[in-house]
PDB file of C-alpha atoms in Angstrom:
ATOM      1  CA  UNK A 680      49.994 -43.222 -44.322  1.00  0.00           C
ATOM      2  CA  UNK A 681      46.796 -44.617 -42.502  1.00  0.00           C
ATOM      3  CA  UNK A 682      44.112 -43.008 -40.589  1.00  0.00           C
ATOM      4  CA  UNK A 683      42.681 -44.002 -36.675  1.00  0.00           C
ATOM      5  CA  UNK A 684      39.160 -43.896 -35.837  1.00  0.00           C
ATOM      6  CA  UNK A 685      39.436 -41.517 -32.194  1.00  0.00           C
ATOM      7  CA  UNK A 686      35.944 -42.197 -31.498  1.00  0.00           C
ATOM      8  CA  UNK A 687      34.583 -38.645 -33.556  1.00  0.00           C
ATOM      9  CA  UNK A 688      36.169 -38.844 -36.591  1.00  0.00           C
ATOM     10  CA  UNK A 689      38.793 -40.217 -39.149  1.00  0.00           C
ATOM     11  CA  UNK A 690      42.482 -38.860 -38.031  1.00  0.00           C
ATOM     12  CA  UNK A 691      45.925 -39.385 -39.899  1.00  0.00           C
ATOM     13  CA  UNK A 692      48.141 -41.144 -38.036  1.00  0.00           C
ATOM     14  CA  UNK A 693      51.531 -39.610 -36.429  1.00  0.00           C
ATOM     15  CA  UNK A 694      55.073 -40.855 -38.236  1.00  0.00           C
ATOM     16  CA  UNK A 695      56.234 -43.950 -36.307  1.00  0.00           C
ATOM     17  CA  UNK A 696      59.467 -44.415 -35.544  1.00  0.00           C
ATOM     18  CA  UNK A 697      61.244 -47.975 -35.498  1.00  0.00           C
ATOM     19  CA  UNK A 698      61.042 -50.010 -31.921  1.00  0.00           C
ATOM     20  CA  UNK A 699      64.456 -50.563 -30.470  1.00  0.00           C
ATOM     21  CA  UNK A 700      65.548 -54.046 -29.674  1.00  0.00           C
ATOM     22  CA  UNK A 701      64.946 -53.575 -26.237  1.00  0.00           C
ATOM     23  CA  UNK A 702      61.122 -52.514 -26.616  1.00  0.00           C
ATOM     24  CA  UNK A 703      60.584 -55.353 -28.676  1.00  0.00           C
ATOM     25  CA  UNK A 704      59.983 -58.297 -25.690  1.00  0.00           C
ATOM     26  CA  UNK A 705      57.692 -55.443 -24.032  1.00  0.00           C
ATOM     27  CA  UNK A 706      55.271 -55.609 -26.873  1.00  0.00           C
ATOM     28  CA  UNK A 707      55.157 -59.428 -26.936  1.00  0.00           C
ATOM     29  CA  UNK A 708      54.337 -59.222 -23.525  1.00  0.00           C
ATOM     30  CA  UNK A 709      51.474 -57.150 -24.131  1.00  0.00           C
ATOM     31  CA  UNK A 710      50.317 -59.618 -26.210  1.00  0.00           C
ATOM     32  CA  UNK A 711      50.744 -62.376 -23.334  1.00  0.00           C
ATOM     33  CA  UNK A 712      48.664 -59.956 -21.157  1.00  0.00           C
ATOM     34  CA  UNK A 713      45.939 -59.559 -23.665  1.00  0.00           C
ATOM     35  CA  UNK A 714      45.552 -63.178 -23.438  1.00  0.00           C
ATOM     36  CA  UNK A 715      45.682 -63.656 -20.461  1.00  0.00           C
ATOM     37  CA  UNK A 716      43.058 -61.509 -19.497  1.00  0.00           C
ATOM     38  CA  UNK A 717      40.964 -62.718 -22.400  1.00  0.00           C
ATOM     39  CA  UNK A 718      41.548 -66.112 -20.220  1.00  0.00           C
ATOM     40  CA  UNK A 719      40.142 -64.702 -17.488  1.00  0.00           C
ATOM     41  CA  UNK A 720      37.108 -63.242 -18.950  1.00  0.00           C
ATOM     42  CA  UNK A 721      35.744 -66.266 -20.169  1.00  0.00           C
ATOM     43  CA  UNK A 722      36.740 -66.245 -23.554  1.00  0.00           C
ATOM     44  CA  UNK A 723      37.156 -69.322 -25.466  1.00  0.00           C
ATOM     45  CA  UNK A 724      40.239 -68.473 -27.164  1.00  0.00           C
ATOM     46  CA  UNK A 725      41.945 -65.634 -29.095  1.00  0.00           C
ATOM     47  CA  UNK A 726      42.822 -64.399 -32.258  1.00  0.00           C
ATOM     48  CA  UNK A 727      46.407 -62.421 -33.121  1.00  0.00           C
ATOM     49  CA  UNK A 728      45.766 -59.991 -35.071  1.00  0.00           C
ATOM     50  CA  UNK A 729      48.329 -60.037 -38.462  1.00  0.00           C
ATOM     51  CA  UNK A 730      46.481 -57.740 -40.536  1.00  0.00           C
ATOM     52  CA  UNK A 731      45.259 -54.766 -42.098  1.00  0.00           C
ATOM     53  CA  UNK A 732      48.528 -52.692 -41.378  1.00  0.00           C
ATOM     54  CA  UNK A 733      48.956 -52.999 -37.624  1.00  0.00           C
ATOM     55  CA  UNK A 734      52.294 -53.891 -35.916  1.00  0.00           C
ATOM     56  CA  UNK A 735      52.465 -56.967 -36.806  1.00  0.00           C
ATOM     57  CA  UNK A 736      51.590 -56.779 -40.650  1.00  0.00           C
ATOM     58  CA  UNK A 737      54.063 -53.526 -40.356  1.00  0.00           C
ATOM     59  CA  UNK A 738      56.936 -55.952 -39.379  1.00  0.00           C
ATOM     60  CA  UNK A 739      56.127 -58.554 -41.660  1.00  0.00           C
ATOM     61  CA  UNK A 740      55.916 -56.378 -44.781  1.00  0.00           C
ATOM     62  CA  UNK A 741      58.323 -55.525 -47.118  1.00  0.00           C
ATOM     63  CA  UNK A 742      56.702 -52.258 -47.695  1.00  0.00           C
ATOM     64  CA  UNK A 743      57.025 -51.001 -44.046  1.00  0.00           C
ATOM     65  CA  UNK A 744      60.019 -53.075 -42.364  1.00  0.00           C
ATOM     66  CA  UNK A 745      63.225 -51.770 -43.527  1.00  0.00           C
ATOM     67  CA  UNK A 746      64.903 -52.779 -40.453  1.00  0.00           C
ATOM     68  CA  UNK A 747      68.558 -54.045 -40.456  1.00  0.00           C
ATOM     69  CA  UNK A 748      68.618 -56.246 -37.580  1.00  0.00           C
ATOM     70  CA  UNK A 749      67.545 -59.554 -36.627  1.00  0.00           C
ATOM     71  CA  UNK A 750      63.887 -58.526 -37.161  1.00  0.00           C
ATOM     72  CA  UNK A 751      64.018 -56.887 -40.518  1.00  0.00           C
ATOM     73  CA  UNK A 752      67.188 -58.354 -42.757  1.00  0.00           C
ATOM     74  CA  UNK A 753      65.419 -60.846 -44.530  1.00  0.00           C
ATOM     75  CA  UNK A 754      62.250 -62.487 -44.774  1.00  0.00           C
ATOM     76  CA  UNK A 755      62.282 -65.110 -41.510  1.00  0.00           C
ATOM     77  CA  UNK A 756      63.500 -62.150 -39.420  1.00  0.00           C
ATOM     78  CA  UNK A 757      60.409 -59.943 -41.073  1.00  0.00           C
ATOM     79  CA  UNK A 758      58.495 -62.491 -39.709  1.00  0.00           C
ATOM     80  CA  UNK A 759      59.877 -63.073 -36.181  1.00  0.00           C
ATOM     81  CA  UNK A 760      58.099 -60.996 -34.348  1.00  0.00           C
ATOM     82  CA  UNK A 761      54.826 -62.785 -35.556  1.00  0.00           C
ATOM     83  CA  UNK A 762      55.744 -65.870 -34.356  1.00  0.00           C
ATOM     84  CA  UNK A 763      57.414 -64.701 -31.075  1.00  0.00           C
ATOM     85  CA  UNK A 764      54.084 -63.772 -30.633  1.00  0.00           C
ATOM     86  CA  UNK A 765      51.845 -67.016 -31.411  1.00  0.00           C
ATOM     87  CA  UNK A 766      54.311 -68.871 -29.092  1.00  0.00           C
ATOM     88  CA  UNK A 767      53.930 -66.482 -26.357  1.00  0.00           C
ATOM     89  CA  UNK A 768      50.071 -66.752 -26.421  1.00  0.00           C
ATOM     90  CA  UNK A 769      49.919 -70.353 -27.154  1.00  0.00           C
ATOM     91  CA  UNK A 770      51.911 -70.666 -23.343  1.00  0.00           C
ATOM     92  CA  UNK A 771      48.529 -68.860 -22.280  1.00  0.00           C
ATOM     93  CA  UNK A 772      46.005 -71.082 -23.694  1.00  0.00           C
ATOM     94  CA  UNK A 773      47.566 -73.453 -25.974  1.00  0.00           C
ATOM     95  CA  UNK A 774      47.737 -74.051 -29.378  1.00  0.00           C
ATOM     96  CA  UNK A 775      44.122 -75.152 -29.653  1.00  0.00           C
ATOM     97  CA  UNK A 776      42.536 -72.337 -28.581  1.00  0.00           C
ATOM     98  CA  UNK A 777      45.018 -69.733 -30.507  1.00  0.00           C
ATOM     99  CA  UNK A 778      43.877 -68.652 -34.416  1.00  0.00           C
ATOM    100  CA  UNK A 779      45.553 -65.966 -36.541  1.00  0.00           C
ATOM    101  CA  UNK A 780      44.556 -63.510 -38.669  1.00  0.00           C
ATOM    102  CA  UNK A 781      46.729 -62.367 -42.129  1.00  0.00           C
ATOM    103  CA  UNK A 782      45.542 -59.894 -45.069  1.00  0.00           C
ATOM    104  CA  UNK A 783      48.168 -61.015 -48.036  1.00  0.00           C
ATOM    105  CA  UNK A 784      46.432 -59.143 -50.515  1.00  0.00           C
ATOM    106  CA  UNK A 785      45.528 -55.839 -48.224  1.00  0.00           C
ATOM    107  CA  UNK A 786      46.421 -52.189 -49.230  1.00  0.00           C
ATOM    108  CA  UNK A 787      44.562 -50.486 -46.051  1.00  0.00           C
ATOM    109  CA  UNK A 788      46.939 -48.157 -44.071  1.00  0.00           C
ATOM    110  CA  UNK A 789      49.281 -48.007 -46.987  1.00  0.00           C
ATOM    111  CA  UNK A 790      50.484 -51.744 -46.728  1.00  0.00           C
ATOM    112  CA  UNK A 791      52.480 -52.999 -49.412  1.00  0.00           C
ATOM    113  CA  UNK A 792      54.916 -56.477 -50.327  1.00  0.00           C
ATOM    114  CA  UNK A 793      57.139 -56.994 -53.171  1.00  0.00           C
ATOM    115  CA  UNK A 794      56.426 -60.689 -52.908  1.00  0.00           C
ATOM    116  CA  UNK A 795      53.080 -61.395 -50.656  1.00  0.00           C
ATOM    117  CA  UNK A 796      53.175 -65.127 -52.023  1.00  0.00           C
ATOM    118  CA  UNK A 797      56.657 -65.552 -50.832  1.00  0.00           C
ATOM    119  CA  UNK A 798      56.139 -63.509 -47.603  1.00  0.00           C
ATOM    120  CA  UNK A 799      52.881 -65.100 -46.527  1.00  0.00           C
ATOM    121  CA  UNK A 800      53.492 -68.626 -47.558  1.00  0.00           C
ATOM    122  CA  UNK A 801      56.702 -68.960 -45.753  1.00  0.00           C
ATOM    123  CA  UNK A 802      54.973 -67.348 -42.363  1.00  0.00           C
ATOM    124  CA  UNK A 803      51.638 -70.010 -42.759  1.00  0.00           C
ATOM    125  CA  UNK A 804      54.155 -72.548 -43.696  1.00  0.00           C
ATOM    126  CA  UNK A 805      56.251 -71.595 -40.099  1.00  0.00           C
ATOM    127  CA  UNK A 806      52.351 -71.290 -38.128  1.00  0.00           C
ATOM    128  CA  UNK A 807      51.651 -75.000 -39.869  1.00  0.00           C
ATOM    129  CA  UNK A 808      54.392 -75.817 -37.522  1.00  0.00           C
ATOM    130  CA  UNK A 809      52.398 -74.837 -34.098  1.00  0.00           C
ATOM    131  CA  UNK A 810      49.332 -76.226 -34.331  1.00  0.00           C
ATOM    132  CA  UNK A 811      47.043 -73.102 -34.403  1.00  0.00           C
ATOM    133  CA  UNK A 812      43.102 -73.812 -34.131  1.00  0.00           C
ATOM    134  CA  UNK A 813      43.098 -71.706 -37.536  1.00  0.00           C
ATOM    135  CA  UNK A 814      44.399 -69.224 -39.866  1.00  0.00           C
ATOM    136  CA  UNK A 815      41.901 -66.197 -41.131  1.00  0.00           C
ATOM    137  CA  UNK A 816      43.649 -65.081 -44.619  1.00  0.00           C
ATOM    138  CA  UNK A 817      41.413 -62.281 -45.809  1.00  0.00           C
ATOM    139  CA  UNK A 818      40.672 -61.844 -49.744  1.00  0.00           C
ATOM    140  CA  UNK A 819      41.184 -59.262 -51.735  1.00  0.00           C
ATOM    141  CA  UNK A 820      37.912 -57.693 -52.366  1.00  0.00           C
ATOM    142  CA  UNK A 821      36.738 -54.925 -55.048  1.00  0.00           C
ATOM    143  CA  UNK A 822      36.874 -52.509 -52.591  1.00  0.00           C
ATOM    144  CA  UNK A 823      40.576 -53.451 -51.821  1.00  0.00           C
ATOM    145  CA  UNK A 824      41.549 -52.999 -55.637  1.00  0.00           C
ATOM    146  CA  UNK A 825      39.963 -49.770 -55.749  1.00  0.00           C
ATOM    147  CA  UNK A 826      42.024 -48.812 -53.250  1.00  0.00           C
ATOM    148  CA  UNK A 827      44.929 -49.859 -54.967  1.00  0.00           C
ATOM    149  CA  UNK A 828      45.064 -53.688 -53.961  1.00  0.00           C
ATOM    150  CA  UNK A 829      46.208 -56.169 -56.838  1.00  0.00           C
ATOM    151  CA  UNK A 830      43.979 -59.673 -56.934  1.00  0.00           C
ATOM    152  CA  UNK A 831      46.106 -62.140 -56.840  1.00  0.00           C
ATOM    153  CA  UNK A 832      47.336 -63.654 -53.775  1.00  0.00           C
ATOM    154  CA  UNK A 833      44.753 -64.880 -50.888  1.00  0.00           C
ATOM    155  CA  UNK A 834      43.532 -67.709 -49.756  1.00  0.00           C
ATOM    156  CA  UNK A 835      43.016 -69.622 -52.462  1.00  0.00           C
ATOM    157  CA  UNK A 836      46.727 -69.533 -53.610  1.00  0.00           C
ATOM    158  CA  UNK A 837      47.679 -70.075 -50.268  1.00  0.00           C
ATOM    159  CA  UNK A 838      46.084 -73.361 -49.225  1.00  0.00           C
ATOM    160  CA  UNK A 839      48.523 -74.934 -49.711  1.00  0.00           C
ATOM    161  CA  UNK A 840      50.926 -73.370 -47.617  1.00  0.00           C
ATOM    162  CA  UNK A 841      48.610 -73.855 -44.288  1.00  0.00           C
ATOM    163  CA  UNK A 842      47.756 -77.410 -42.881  1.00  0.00           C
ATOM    164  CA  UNK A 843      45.401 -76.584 -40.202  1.00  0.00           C
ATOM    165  CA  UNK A 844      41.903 -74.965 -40.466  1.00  0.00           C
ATOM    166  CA  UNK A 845      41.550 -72.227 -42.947  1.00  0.00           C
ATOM    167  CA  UNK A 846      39.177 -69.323 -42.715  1.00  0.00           C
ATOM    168  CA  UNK A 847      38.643 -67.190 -45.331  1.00  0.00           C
ATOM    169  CA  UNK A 848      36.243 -63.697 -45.293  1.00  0.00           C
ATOM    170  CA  UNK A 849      36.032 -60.943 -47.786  1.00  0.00           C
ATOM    171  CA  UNK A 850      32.658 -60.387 -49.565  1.00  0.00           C
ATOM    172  CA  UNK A 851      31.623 -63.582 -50.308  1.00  0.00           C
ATOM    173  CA  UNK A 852      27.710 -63.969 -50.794  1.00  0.00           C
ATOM    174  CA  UNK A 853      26.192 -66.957 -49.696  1.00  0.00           C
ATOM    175  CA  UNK A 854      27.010 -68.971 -53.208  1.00  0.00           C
ATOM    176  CA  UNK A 855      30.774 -67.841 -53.192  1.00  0.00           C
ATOM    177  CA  UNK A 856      30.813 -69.362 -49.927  1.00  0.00           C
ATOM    178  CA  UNK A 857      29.869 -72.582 -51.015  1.00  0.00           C
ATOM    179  CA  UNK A 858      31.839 -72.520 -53.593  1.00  0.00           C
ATOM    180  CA  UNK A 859      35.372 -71.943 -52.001  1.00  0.00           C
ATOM    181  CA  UNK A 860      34.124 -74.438 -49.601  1.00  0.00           C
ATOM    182  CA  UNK A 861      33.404 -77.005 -51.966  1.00  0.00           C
ATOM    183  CA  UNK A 862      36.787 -76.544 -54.037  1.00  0.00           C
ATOM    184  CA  UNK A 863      38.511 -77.216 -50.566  1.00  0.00           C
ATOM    185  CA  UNK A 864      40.468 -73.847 -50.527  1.00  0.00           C
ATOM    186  CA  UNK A 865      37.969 -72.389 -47.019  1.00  0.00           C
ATOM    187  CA  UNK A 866      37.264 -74.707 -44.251  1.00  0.00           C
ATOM    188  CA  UNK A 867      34.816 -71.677 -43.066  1.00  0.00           C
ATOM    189  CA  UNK A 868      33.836 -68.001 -44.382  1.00  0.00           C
ATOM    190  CA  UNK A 869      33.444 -65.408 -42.066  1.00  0.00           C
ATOM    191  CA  UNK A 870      31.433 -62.259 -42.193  1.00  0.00           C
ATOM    192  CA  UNK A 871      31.535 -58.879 -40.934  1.00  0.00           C
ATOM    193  CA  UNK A 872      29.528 -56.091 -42.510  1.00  0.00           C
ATOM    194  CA  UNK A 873      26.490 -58.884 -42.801  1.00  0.00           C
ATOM    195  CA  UNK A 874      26.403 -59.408 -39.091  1.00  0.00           C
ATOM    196  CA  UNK A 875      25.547 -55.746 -38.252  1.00  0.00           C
ATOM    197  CA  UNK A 876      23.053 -55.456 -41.177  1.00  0.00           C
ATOM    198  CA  UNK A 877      21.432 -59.198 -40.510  1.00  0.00           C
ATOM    199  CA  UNK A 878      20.964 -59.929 -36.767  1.00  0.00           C
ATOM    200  CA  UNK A 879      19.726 -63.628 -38.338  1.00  0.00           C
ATOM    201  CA  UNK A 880      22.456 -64.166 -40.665  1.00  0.00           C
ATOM    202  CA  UNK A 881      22.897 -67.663 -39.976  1.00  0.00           C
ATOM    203  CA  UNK A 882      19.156 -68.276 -40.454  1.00  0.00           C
ATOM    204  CA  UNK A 883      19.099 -66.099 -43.752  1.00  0.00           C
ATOM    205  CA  UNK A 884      22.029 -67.840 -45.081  1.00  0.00           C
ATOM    206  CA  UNK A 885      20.510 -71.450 -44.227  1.00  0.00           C
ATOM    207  CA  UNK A 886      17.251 -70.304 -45.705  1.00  0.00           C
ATOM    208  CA  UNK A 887      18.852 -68.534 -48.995  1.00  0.00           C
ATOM    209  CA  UNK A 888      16.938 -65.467 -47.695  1.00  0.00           C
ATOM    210  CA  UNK A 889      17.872 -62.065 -49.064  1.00  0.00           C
ATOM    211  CA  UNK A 890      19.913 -59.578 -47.148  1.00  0.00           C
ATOM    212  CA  UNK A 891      18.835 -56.164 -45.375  1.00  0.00           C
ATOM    213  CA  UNK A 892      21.208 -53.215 -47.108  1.00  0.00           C
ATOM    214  CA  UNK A 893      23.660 -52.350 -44.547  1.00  0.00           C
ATOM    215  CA  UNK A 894      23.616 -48.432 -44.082  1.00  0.00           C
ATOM    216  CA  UNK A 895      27.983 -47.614 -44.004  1.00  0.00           C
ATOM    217  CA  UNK A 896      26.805 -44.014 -42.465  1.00  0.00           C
ATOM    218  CA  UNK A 897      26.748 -45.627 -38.861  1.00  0.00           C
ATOM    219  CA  UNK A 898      29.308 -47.802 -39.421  1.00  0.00           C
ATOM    220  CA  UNK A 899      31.653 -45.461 -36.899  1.00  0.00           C
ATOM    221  CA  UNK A 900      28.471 -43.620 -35.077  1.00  0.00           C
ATOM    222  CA  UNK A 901      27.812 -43.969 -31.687  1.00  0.00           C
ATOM    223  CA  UNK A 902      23.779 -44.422 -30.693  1.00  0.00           C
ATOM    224  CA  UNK A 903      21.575 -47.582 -31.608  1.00  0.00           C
ATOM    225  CA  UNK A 904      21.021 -46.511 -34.902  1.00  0.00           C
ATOM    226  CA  UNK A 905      22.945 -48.892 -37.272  1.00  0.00           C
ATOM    227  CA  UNK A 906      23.593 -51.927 -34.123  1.00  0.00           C
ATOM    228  CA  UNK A 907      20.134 -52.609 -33.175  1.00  0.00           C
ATOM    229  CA  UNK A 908      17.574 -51.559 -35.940  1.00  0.00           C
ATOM    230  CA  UNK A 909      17.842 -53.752 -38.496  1.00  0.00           C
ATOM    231  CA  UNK A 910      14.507 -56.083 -38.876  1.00  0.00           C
ATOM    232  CA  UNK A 911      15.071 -59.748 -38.905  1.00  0.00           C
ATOM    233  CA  UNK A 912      13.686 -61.667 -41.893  1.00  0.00           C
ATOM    234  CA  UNK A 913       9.970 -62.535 -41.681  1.00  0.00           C
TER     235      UNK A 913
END
């Protein structure tokens, strides 16, 4: 299950089928061409993108990989792929300049683990082990456990299991951010549906100002309406 935003509207997605071994080192080179172009553009680094129920969250997952070959059978080969991956784009711009993103707790496009603590733990355990500028590990928010999410395993239970950086995003208001920060479970918070809603966010957050309302309607609308009309703080 899942749905794809085609630009108009909201559309279910087609059944996948499973890669065969021999696709698999295509796709990880797509990934070395994404960064490599980012490279070119003038980026200052990238981020692989482990979450919210794309590929590599699919092979990583219990819930979606029922493979039975070296990328399915158990959990290190569930996670393979993933760090196939980080190595390839670390030979692009090195480790420094390479984060990661994972959503442990996430439900969107019909994710699911029997053991997220387990399956995330050992794969920030195995990134610990390259160096990576940072990992993002999303929170479960109460949007996610509407949806069917259970709150229990994100960042904060899974500290321990990263050494580097640790980002954290998911909600937080500008008090939740200090707290995680202060209880040494976030290095940094980042923020999504603020940023379109606040083009001053860093300002309002500094200044304990309040926040404009963000209107969802144009959250997938093309136009300026919903990107450039929200009023900075006076």
């Amino acid at each position: 299950k899942g749905q794809l935003w085609t630009g108009t509207e909201m559309a279910d997605y087609v059944v996948p089928r499973a890669l065969q071994l021999e696709e698999i080192p295509g796709i990880v080179a797509e990934y070395v061409k994404g960064a490599r172009l980012a490279k070119e553009a003038g980026f200052d680094g990238v981020e692989i993108h482990n979450a919210n129920g794309y590929l590599l969250d699919q092979f990583l997952r219990s819930g979606t990989n029922t493979r039975e070959d070296g990328y399915g059978n158990s959990l290190a080969a569930r996670a393979r792929l993933t760090l196939e991956v980080a190595n390839a784009v670390i030979s692009i711009w090195g480790s420094d300049r390479v984060g990661i993103r994972l959503s442990p707790g996430g439900v969107f496009n019909d994710m699911s683990d029997a053991n997220p603590a387990e399956t995330f733990g050992y794969l920030l355990r195995e990134l610990s082990k390259l160096e990576l500028a940072y990992a993002h590990v999303t929170r479960v928010t109460a949007q996610d456990i509407a949806h069917g999410a259970k709150d229990g395993v994100g960042p904060k239970e899974l500290r321990k299991d990263f050494k580097g950086v640790l980002i954290t995003a998911g909600g937080f208001d500008r008090a939740q951010a200090e707290q995680a920060i202060a209880e040494g479970w976030a290095d940094a918070i980042a923020y999504g549906v603020p940023f379109l809603s606040n083009p001053d966010l860093p300002h309002r957050l500094q200044e304990n100002l309040a926040l404009n309302t963000p209107d969802e309607s144009t959250f997938y609308a093309s136009g300026a309406k919903g990107y450039t009309d929200y009023p900075a703080a006076k």
